[in-house]
Amino acid sequence: MCSAAECVLPQLLSCEGLASPGRTHGRVPAPQSAPGSWVHRTPQVTDMELTWQELMAITELQVRSQRELEVPNEGPLESTTYPACEPMAAFDSFGVGQPPPHTLLHGCGGNPAGELAGQYSEVMSACQRPASSAEAQYGMVRPQPPCWLFPPGPHPLQPSLPNLLDHMGVAGAGEGPLTDILGSPQGHGHPSPGFGPGPYKQQVASDDLESDSGLSLGSSPPLASPGNVVNASTASYACVDVGGLGYSNGNPLEAEGGANLCGARARPDCFYPGDRQHAANPYPYPAPPSTYFPPEAGLPPIPPQPAPPKHPQVFPPPPHDLHLKGPGPSGNPFCSPYWRSKGVADGPLSRDERRALALKIPFQLEKIVNLPVDDFNELLSKCAMSDAQLALVRDIRRRGKNKVAAQNCRKRKLENIALLEAELGQLRARREHLARQRAEFQHGLTLARCRLSDLCAEVFSKLRDERGQPYSPHDYSLQQTGDGGFFLVPRNGSDGEAELKTQSFLAH
DNA sequence: AGCGACTGTCATGCC
DNA sequence: TGGGCATGACAGTCG
């Protein structure tokens, strides 16, 4: 009998389904027709792409493995034969490498390639092995031959997301670099990061460059910049031109024709007294909170973060009497003057805030952004505003909503990346498991072939023709019937023996 | 100075 | 048709 060491994996398994042209050793590109493969590839093939290709190759490997390991059951006289110990190709670890040239090997007891077709599974049953630990790990159901690799249900390489998460467990999803990103307070933990209390970054003059609401903020001199404290240090009531309306202490709306501001007609310095200003504050307004929007309800309060020492707070904290709550001076809740919500952190005014201040928008920016469209329109209808004010309000609303949308979009993107990375890890683990399982099956198949070859040799050694001469296994092959009988079938073109010289006998 | 992360904004497409 | 949303791209800021 042969030993496993003498037998090499058969060529049958290596050449038919695995040796595809164009494959490189150890790296299996995805078939171009494979769904999910990227036809239009960027010049830089990223590692993610390669990984995806590998994953796609697993599908192909599985299909091919199924094809190869399936034993056709086409009847007792099916013509498929199993050459034993034929030249076999050396496999790489995954069995997907290009097979080497055929090499004649001697093994399996030195028996010439006797062939025995038919009851193959009986021999293979000895090679079946208990489910590996990896199966338990992935909850795989031990499939029955000939579909060992394919448990019932969805395709193992196309698990649904919930299944994947089930497979992943909590720990699996929590690994990977993106988990850190997701776990960071900046990335997650706040449904609306834009509303978070993070310190406002210092605004520069470039903030005021342009506005699609028609404000030529770009024309503002450097004085308009909060960062430019030198030029503005001498004027607590700095007159900053904002598109002709400007951060002046004058009322631009009055200059425009005296639009009714519903009680917001008072000069800005009445709401934001300049005598409370820091000497270096170029703006005649108190320091705004770091975030303009109040924290969302239901969220745990986030402790305020101290301003970076590198960027000292330019604006002093506003006095409490400036944090007006409820209706404005007019008593109309929809026409309260522009003020910031109480309880938000301090920080420089944002661009829109400065614009709103410049145009004396009598609404909270929070309301402008967050009100439903009906309420927003009602709010606008109740307060007659100039075209510039309306345009600015709508721009503020659009930008505010888009800002939130961008934050949500980025959050979703990070979540999707984390999810895909977790899925990638699971698929890689599954690929390794399938590769190990494939190696086990190939080893069992090799043993079975060796035993089959030995059995054939034993049968041929006991067969004699009418002249008492043994049959040559080179000229005849054995085929088995369903009832255990054997037939001697002459090989095609064997020594010109034309007549069907079939001999039936019962197996012992 | 360069770089990466973060953020706001704009443009665009879709609903 | 206007508004909102989603998203890629770009630029600015900051560590």
Coordinates of C-alpha atoms (C1' of nucleotides) in Angstrom, one line a residue:
Chain A
M1 CA 0.0 0.0 0.0
C2 CA 1.0 3.5 -0.5
S3 CA 1.8 6.1 2.0
A4 CA 0.5 9.6 1.9
A5 CA 4.0 10.9 1.7
E6 CA 4.5 9.0 -1.6
C7 CA 1.5 10.5 -3.2
V8 CA 1.3 14.0 -4.5
L9 CA -1.9 15.9 -5.1
P10 CA -3.4 14.7 -8.3
Q11 CA -3.3 16.7 -11.4
L12 CA -7.0 16.3 -11.7
L13 CA -7.6 18.8 -9.1
S14 CA -5.0 21.2 -10.0
C15 CA -5.2 21.6 -13.7
E16 CA -8.8 21.7 -14.6
G17 CA -10.2 24.3 -12.5
L18 CA -7.4 26.1 -11.0
A19 CA -4.9 26.7 -13.6
S20 CA -6.4 29.6 -15.4
P21 CA -4.3 31.6 -17.8
G22 CA -3.2 34.9 -16.6
R23 CA -3.1 34.0 -13.1
T24 CA -0.1 34.8 -11.0
H25 CA 1.2 32.7 -8.3
G26 CA -0.6 33.3 -5.1
R27 CA -2.7 36.1 -6.4
V28 CA -5.9 35.4 -8.2
P29 CA -7.3 38.3 -10.1
A30 CA -11.0 38.5 -10.2
P31 CA -12.6 37.4 -13.4
Q32 CA -13.5 40.3 -15.5
S33 CA -17.0 39.2 -15.7
A34 CA -17.3 38.6 -12.1
P35 CA -20.0 40.7 -10.5
G36 CA -18.6 43.4 -8.3
S37 CA -15.3 43.5 -10.1
W38 CA -14.3 46.9 -11.2
V39 CA -13.9 47.2 -14.9
H40 CA -12.7 50.7 -14.9
R41 CA -9.7 50.6 -12.6
T42 CA -7.7 53.4 -11.5
P43 CA -4.1 53.3 -12.3
Q44 CA -3.3 52.8 -8.7
V45 CA -4.5 49.4 -7.7
T46 CA -5.1 49.8 -4.0
D47 CA -4.8 47.2 -1.5
M48 CA -8.5 47.2 -1.0
E49 CA -8.9 46.4 -4.6
L50 CA -6.5 43.6 -4.4
T51 CA -8.2 42.3 -1.4
W52 CA -11.5 42.5 -3.1
Q53 CA -10.1 40.6 -6.0
E54 CA -8.9 38.0 -3.7
L55 CA -12.3 37.7 -2.2
M56 CA -13.9 37.5 -5.6
A57 CA -11.4 34.8 -6.4
I58 CA -12.7 32.8 -3.5
T59 CA -16.0 32.5 -5.1
E60 CA -14.4 31.1 -8.2
L61 CA -12.3 28.8 -6.1
Q62 CA -15.3 27.5 -4.4
V63 CA -17.2 26.9 -7.6
R64 CA -14.2 25.1 -9.0
S65 CA -13.6 23.1 -5.9
Q66 CA -17.2 22.0 -5.9
R67 CA -16.9 21.0 -9.5
E68 CA -13.8 19.1 -8.9
L69 CA -14.8 17.4 -5.7
E70 CA -18.2 16.4 -6.9
V71 CA -18.3 12.7 -7.9
P72 CA -20.6 12.3 -10.9
N73 CA -23.1 9.6 -10.4
E74 CA -24.1 8.8 -13.9
G75 CA -24.9 5.2 -13.5
P76 CA -23.0 2.0 -13.0
L77 CA -21.3 2.2 -16.3
E78 CA -20.3 5.7 -16.3
S79 CA -17.1 6.2 -18.2
T80 CA -15.4 8.5 -15.8
T81 CA -12.2 6.9 -14.6
Y82 CA -9.9 8.0 -11.9
P83 CA -6.3 7.6 -12.8
A84 CA -4.4 6.8 -9.7
C85 CA -1.1 8.5 -8.9
E86 CA -1.0 10.3 -12.2
P87 CA 1.4 13.2 -12.5
M88 CA 0.2 15.8 -10.0
A89 CA 0.9 19.4 -9.7
A90 CA 2.3 21.0 -6.7
F91 CA -0.2 23.3 -5.1
D92 CA 0.5 26.5 -3.4
S93 CA -1.1 27.1 -0.2
F94 CA -4.4 27.8 -1.6
G95 CA -4.2 25.6 -4.6
V96 CA -4.7 28.4 -6.9
G97 CA -1.3 28.7 -8.3
Q98 CA -0.2 27.8 -11.8
P99 CA 0.4 24.1 -11.8
P100 CA 3.9 23.0 -12.7
P101 CA 4.6 20.8 -15.7
H102 CA 3.5 17.3 -15.4
T103 CA 5.8 15.1 -13.6
L104 CA 5.7 11.4 -13.6
L105 CA 5.8 10.1 -10.1
H106 CA 6.1 6.7 -8.7
G107 CA 4.2 5.9 -5.7
C108 CA 1.2 4.2 -4.4
G109 CA 2.9 0.9 -4.2
G110 CA 4.3 1.2 -7.6
N111 CA 1.1 0.1 -9.1
P112 CA 0.6 1.2 -12.6
A113 CA -2.3 3.4 -13.1
G114 CA -5.1 1.1 -12.6
E115 CA -8.5 2.6 -13.0
L116 CA -11.6 1.9 -11.3
A117 CA -14.7 3.8 -11.9
G118 CA -17.8 3.9 -9.9
Q119 CA -18.2 3.7 -6.2
Y120 CA -15.9 6.4 -5.3
S121 CA -17.6 7.7 -2.3
E122 CA -17.2 4.5 -0.5
V123 CA -13.5 4.9 -0.6
M124 CA -13.7 8.6 0.1
S125 CA -15.7 8.0 3.2
A126 CA -12.6 6.9 4.9
C127 CA -11.2 10.3 4.2
Q128 CA -14.0 12.2 5.7
R129 CA -13.0 14.1 8.8
P130 CA -14.9 15.7 11.6
A131 CA -15.7 19.3 11.2
S132 CA -12.8 21.5 12.0
S133 CA -12.8 24.0 14.6
A134 CA -13.1 26.7 12.0
E135 CA -16.5 25.4 11.1
A136 CA -17.7 25.8 14.6
Q137 CA -16.1 29.2 14.6
Y138 CA -18.2 30.3 11.7
G139 CA -21.2 28.3 12.6
M140 CA -20.9 26.3 9.4
V141 CA -23.2 23.4 9.0
R142 CA -21.3 20.3 8.1
P143 CA -22.4 19.7 4.5
Q144 CA -22.8 16.3 3.1
P145 CA -20.9 15.0 0.2
P146 CA -20.5 15.9 -2.6
C147 CA -21.2 19.4 -1.3
W148 CA -18.9 19.5 1.6
L149 CA -17.8 23.0 1.0
F150 CA -21.2 24.4 0.5
P151 CA -23.5 24.4 3.5
P152 CA -27.1 24.9 2.8
G153 CA -28.4 28.4 2.6
P154 CA -27.0 31.4 1.1
H155 CA -23.7 31.3 -0.6
P156 CA -21.0 31.4 2.1
L157 CA -19.3 34.2 0.4
Q158 CA -22.3 36.3 0.0
P159 CA -23.6 36.5 3.5
S160 CA -26.1 39.0 4.3
L161 CA -25.1 41.9 6.5
P162 CA -26.9 40.7 9.6
N163 CA -25.3 37.3 9.1
L164 CA -22.0 38.9 8.8
L165 CA -22.5 40.8 11.9
D166 CA -23.6 37.6 13.6
H167 CA -20.5 36.0 12.4
M168 CA -18.4 39.0 13.4
G169 CA -19.6 39.3 16.8
V170 CA -18.9 42.4 18.7
A171 CA -15.2 41.9 18.9
G172 CA -14.8 41.5 15.3
A173 CA -16.6 44.7 14.5
G174 CA -14.6 46.5 17.1
E175 CA -11.3 45.8 15.6
G176 CA -9.5 47.8 13.0
P177 CA -8.2 51.3 12.8
L178 CA -11.5 52.7 11.8
T179 CA -13.0 51.6 15.1
D180 CA -10.8 54.1 16.7
I181 CA -12.1 56.7 14.4
L182 CA -15.6 55.8 15.0
G183 CA -15.0 55.6 18.7
S184 CA -13.5 59.0 18.8
P185 CA -15.8 61.6 20.2
Q186 CA -15.3 63.7 17.2
G187 CA -16.3 61.0 14.8
H188 CA -19.3 59.7 16.7
G189 CA -21.3 59.9 19.8
H190 CA -23.0 63.0 18.7
P191 CA -25.7 62.9 16.1
S192 CA -25.0 66.3 15.0
P193 CA -21.3 67.0 15.4
G194 CA -21.8 70.4 14.0
F195 CA -23.8 71.3 17.0
G196 CA -21.1 70.1 19.3
P197 CA -19.4 72.4 21.6
G198 CA -16.1 72.3 19.9
P199 CA -14.3 75.5 20.0
Y200 CA -14.7 77.7 17.0
K201 CA -11.7 78.1 14.9
Q202 CA -10.5 81.5 14.6
Q203 CA -12.0 83.2 11.6
V204 CA -9.9 84.9 9.1
A205 CA -10.7 87.5 6.5
S206 CA -11.1 84.8 3.9
D207 CA -14.3 83.8 5.6
D208 CA -15.9 86.8 4.3
L209 CA -14.7 86.6 0.8
E210 CA -17.8 85.7 -1.1
S211 CA -21.4 85.1 -0.5
D212 CA -23.9 83.8 -2.9
S213 CA -26.5 86.0 -1.4
G214 CA -25.0 88.9 -3.1
L215 CA -23.0 90.2 -0.3
S216 CA -19.6 91.3 -1.5
L217 CA -17.9 90.3 1.6
G218 CA -14.7 89.8 -0.2
S219 CA -14.4 93.5 -0.4
S220 CA -14.0 93.8 3.2
P221 CA -10.7 95.1 4.3
P222 CA -8.5 93.1 6.6
L223 CA -10.1 95.0 9.3
A224 CA -13.1 92.7 8.9
S225 CA -11.1 89.8 10.1
P226 CA -11.3 88.9 13.7
G227 CA -7.8 87.8 13.4
N228 CA -6.6 91.2 12.4
V229 CA -6.6 92.6 15.8
V230 CA -3.9 95.1 15.1
N231 CA -5.9 97.2 12.8
A232 CA -9.0 97.0 14.8
S233 CA -7.6 97.4 18.2
T234 CA -8.3 101.0 18.3
A235 CA -11.9 100.9 17.4
S236 CA -14.4 99.0 19.4
Y237 CA -17.0 100.2 16.9
A238 CA -15.0 99.3 13.9
C239 CA -16.8 100.2 10.7
V240 CA -16.5 97.3 8.5
D241 CA -17.9 97.4 5.1
V242 CA -19.9 94.4 4.3
G243 CA -21.0 94.7 0.8
G244 CA -22.0 98.2 1.3
L245 CA -23.9 97.4 4.5
G246 CA -21.0 96.8 6.6
Y247 CA -20.3 96.1 10.2
S248 CA -21.0 99.7 11.0
N249 CA -22.8 101.0 13.9
G250 CA -25.2 102.7 11.6
N251 CA -28.3 100.9 10.6
P252 CA -27.9 99.8 7.0
L253 CA -31.5 98.8 6.8
E254 CA -32.5 102.3 7.5
A255 CA -30.3 103.3 4.7
E256 CA -32.0 100.8 2.5
G257 CA -35.3 102.4 3.1
G258 CA -36.1 101.6 6.7
A259 CA -37.3 98.1 6.5
N260 CA -39.3 96.9 9.4
L261 CA -37.3 94.7 11.5
C262 CA -40.1 93.9 13.9
G263 CA -38.5 95.3 16.8
A264 CA -35.0 94.6 15.7
R265 CA -34.7 98.1 14.5
A266 CA -32.5 99.0 17.4
R267 CA -28.9 99.6 16.6
P268 CA -26.7 96.6 17.1
D269 CA -24.7 98.4 19.7
C270 CA -27.8 98.5 21.7
F271 CA -27.9 94.7 21.8
Y272 CA -24.2 94.3 21.8
P273 CA -22.8 97.2 23.8
G274 CA -19.4 98.0 22.8
D275 CA -18.3 99.0 26.2
R276 CA -18.1 95.3 27.1
Q277 CA -15.8 94.6 24.3
H278 CA -12.3 93.5 24.7
A279 CA -9.8 96.1 23.6
A280 CA -8.6 93.8 20.8
N281 CA -12.0 92.9 19.6
P282 CA -12.4 94.4 16.2
Y283 CA -16.1 93.7 16.3
P284 CA -18.6 95.8 18.2
Y285 CA -20.2 92.7 19.4
P286 CA -19.7 90.5 22.4
A287 CA -17.9 87.2 22.0
P288 CA -20.2 84.5 20.7
P289 CA -20.3 81.1 22.0
S290 CA -18.1 78.5 20.4
T291 CA -21.0 76.9 18.8
Y292 CA -23.8 78.7 17.5
F293 CA -26.4 75.9 17.9
P294 CA -27.5 74.7 21.2
P295 CA -26.8 71.1 22.1
E296 CA -29.4 68.7 20.9
A297 CA -31.9 67.4 23.3
G298 CA -31.3 64.0 24.7
L299 CA -27.6 64.1 24.3
P300 CA -25.3 64.0 27.2
P301 CA -23.7 67.2 27.8
I302 CA -20.2 67.5 26.5
P303 CA -17.9 69.3 28.8
P304 CA -16.7 72.5 27.2
Q305 CA -13.3 72.3 25.8
P306 CA -10.9 75.0 26.8
A307 CA -9.8 77.2 24.0
P308 CA -6.4 76.3 22.7
P309 CA -3.8 78.5 24.2
K310 CA -2.2 79.0 20.9
H311 CA -5.3 80.9 19.9
P312 CA -6.4 83.0 22.7
Q313 CA -10.0 84.0 22.9
V314 CA -10.4 87.2 21.1
F315 CA -14.0 87.8 22.1
P316 CA -14.8 88.0 25.8
P317 CA -17.7 86.0 27.0
P318 CA -20.9 87.8 26.4
P319 CA -22.8 89.2 29.4
H320 CA -25.7 87.2 30.5
D321 CA -28.1 90.0 29.6
L322 CA -27.2 89.4 26.1
H323 CA -28.4 85.9 26.1
L324 CA -32.0 86.8 25.6
K325 CA -34.4 84.1 25.9
G326 CA -37.9 84.1 24.6
P327 CA -39.4 86.8 22.5
G328 CA -37.4 89.7 21.6
P329 CA -38.0 93.3 22.5
S330 CA -41.0 93.3 20.1
G331 CA -42.7 90.6 22.0
N332 CA -43.1 88.6 18.8
P333 CA -41.4 85.3 19.2
F334 CA -40.9 85.1 15.5
C335 CA -39.3 88.5 15.3
S336 CA -36.9 88.4 18.1
P337 CA -33.6 90.1 17.3
Y338 CA -30.6 88.2 16.4
W339 CA -29.1 86.7 19.4
R340 CA -27.3 83.5 20.2
S341 CA -28.7 80.7 22.3
K342 CA -27.8 80.7 25.9
G343 CA -25.6 78.0 27.2
V344 CA -23.4 77.5 24.2
A345 CA -19.8 77.8 24.4
D346 CA -18.0 80.9 23.4
G347 CA -16.1 81.4 20.2
P348 CA -15.6 83.7 17.3
L349 CA -18.5 84.6 15.2
S350 CA -18.9 82.5 12.2
R351 CA -19.2 84.0 8.8
D352 CA -22.9 83.6 8.7
E353 CA -23.2 85.1 12.1
R354 CA -21.2 88.1 11.1
R355 CA -23.3 88.4 8.0
A356 CA -26.5 88.1 10.0
L357 CA -25.2 90.7 12.4
A358 CA -24.3 93.0 9.6
L359 CA -27.7 92.7 8.1
K360 CA -29.4 92.7 11.5
I361 CA -31.2 89.4 10.8
P362 CA -33.8 89.3 13.6
F363 CA -33.7 85.6 14.0
Q364 CA -31.7 83.0 15.6
L365 CA -29.6 81.2 13.2
E366 CA -30.7 78.1 14.9
K367 CA -34.2 78.8 13.9
I368 CA -33.3 79.8 10.5
V369 CA -31.7 76.4 9.9
N370 CA -33.8 74.1 12.0
L371 CA -37.3 75.3 11.5
P372 CA -39.5 73.3 9.1
V373 CA -40.0 74.9 5.8
D374 CA -43.5 76.0 6.7
D375 CA -42.5 77.6 9.9
F376 CA -39.6 79.1 8.2
N377 CA -41.7 80.7 5.5
E378 CA -44.1 81.8 8.2
L379 CA -41.3 83.4 10.0
L380 CA -40.1 85.2 7.0
S381 CA -43.6 86.3 6.1
K382 CA -44.1 87.8 9.6
C383 CA -41.0 89.9 9.4
A384 CA -40.7 92.1 6.4
M385 CA -37.1 92.0 5.3
S386 CA -35.1 93.4 2.5
D387 CA -34.1 91.3 -0.4
A388 CA -30.6 91.1 0.9
Q389 CA -31.8 89.9 4.3
L390 CA -34.0 87.3 2.7
A391 CA -31.2 86.1 0.5
L392 CA -28.9 85.9 3.4
V393 CA -31.4 84.1 5.6
R394 CA -32.0 81.6 2.9
D395 CA -28.3 81.1 2.3
I396 CA -27.8 80.7 6.0
R397 CA -30.5 78.0 6.0
R398 CA -29.1 76.3 3.0
R399 CA -25.6 76.3 4.4
G400 CA -26.7 75.2 7.8
K401 CA -28.6 72.3 6.4
N402 CA -25.8 71.4 4.1
K403 CA -23.4 71.5 6.9
V404 CA -25.4 69.1 8.9
A405 CA -25.9 66.9 5.8
A406 CA -22.1 66.9 5.2
Q407 CA -21.5 65.9 8.8
N408 CA -24.0 63.1 8.5
C409 CA -22.6 62.1 5.2
R410 CA -19.1 61.8 6.6
K411 CA -20.3 59.9 9.6
R412 CA -22.1 57.5 7.3
K413 CA -19.0 57.1 5.2
L414 CA -16.9 56.3 8.2
E415 CA -19.5 53.8 9.4
N416 CA -19.6 52.2 6.0
I417 CA -15.8 51.9 5.8
A418 CA -15.7 50.4 9.3
L419 CA -18.5 47.9 8.3
L420 CA -16.6 47.0 5.1
E421 CA -13.4 46.5 7.0
A422 CA -15.1 44.2 9.4
E423 CA -16.7 42.3 6.5
L424 CA -13.3 42.1 4.9
G425 CA -11.8 40.6 7.9
Q426 CA -14.5 38.0 8.1
L427 CA -14.1 37.1 4.5
R428 CA -10.4 36.8 4.8
A429 CA -10.9 34.5 7.8
R430 CA -13.4 32.5 5.8
R431 CA -11.0 32.3 2.9
E432 CA -8.3 30.9 5.1
H433 CA -10.7 28.4 6.5
L434 CA -11.7 27.3 3.0
A435 CA -8.2 27.0 2.0
R436 CA -7.4 24.7 4.9
Q437 CA -10.5 22.7 4.2
R438 CA -9.5 22.3 0.6
A439 CA -6.1 21.1 1.6
E440 CA -7.7 18.5 3.9
F441 CA -10.0 17.3 1.1
Q442 CA -7.1 17.1 -1.3
H443 CA -5.2 15.1 1.1
G444 CA -8.1 12.7 1.6
L445 CA -8.5 12.5 -2.1
T446 CA -4.9 11.6 -2.5
L447 CA -5.2 8.8 0.0
A448 CA -8.3 7.5 -1.7
R449 CA -6.6 7.5 -5.0
C450 CA -3.7 5.6 -3.6
R451 CA -6.0 3.0 -2.1
L452 CA -8.0 2.8 -5.3
S453 CA -4.8 2.2 -7.3
D454 CA -3.8 -0.5 -4.9
L455 CA -7.2 -2.2 -5.2
C456 CA -7.0 -2.1 -8.9
A457 CA -3.6 -3.6 -8.9
E458 CA -4.9 -6.4 -6.7
V459 CA -7.8 -7.1 -9.0
F460 CA -5.7 -7.2 -12.0
S461 CA -3.3 -9.5 -10.4
K462 CA -6.1 -12.0 -9.9
L463 CA -7.6 -11.7 -13.3
R464 CA -6.6 -14.1 -16.1
D465 CA -7.8 -14.3 -19.7
E466 CA -8.8 -17.4 -21.6
R467 CA -5.1 -18.2 -22.1
G468 CA -4.4 -17.9 -18.5
Q469 CA -2.5 -14.7 -19.0
P470 CA -3.0 -11.7 -16.8
Y471 CA -4.7 -8.6 -18.1
S472 CA -2.5 -5.7 -18.6
P473 CA -3.8 -2.6 -16.7
H474 CA -2.4 -0.6 -19.6
D475 CA -4.8 -2.2 -22.0
Y476 CA -7.9 -2.6 -19.8
S477 CA -9.6 -0.6 -17.2
L478 CA -12.0 -1.6 -14.5
Q479 CA -15.5 -0.4 -14.2
Q480 CA -17.8 -1.3 -11.4
T481 CA -21.5 -1.9 -11.6
G482 CA -24.0 -0.9 -9.0
D483 CA -24.3 -4.4 -7.7
G484 CA -20.7 -4.8 -7.0
G485 CA -19.8 -6.5 -10.3
F486 CA -16.8 -5.4 -12.3
F487 CA -16.3 -5.1 -16.0
L488 CA -13.0 -5.2 -17.9
V489 CA -13.2 -2.5 -20.5
P490 CA -10.5 -2.3 -23.1
R491 CA -8.9 1.0 -23.4
N492 CA -9.4 2.9 -26.6
G493 CA -6.7 2.1 -29.1
S494 CA -5.1 -0.5 -27.0
D495 CA -3.0 -2.6 -29.3
G496 CA -5.7 -2.4 -32.0
E497 CA -8.0 -4.7 -30.1
A498 CA -11.2 -3.7 -31.7
E499 CA -13.7 -6.1 -30.2
L500 CA -15.3 -5.3 -26.9
K501 CA -13.6 -7.7 -24.7
T502 CA -15.6 -7.3 -21.6
Q503 CA -15.4 -9.7 -18.8
S504 CA -17.8 -9.6 -16.0
F505 CA -17.1 -11.1 -12.6
L506 CA -18.1 -10.6 -9.2
A507 CA -16.0 -8.8 -6.8
H508 CA -14.8 -10.6 -3.8
Chain B
dA1 C1' 7.4 73.5 5.7
dG2 C1' 4.8 69.5 4.9
dC3 C1' 1.1 66.4 6.1
dG4 C1' -3.1 64.5 7.7
dA5 C1' -7.5 65.1 9.9
dC6 C1' -11.3 67.9 10.4
dT7 C1' -14.6 71.1 8.9
dG8 C1' -17.3 74.3 6.1
dT9 C1' -18.8 75.4 1.6
dC10 C1' -20.2 74.8 -3.1
dA11 C1' -21.8 72.3 -7.1
dT12 C1' -24.4 68.8 -8.7
dG13 C1' -27.7 65.2 -9.0
dC14 C1' -31.7 63.0 -7.3
dC15 C1' -36.2 62.8 -5.0
Chain C
dT1 C1' -40.4 74.3 -9.5
dG2 C1' -38.5 74.9 -5.0
dG3 C1' -36.7 72.6 -1.1
dG4 C1' -34.1 69.1 1.0
dC5 C1' -30.8 65.5 1.0
dA6 C1' -26.5 63.1 -0.4
dT7 C1' -22.0 63.4 -1.8
dG8 C1' -17.7 64.6 -4.3
dA9 C1' -14.5 68.2 -4.5
dC10 C1' -12.2 72.0 -2.8
dA11 C1' -10.1 75.1 0.5
dG12 C1' -9.1 76.6 5.1
dT13 C1' -7.6 75.6 9.8
dC14 C1' -5.1 73.2 13.2
dG15 C1' -2.2 69.9 15.5

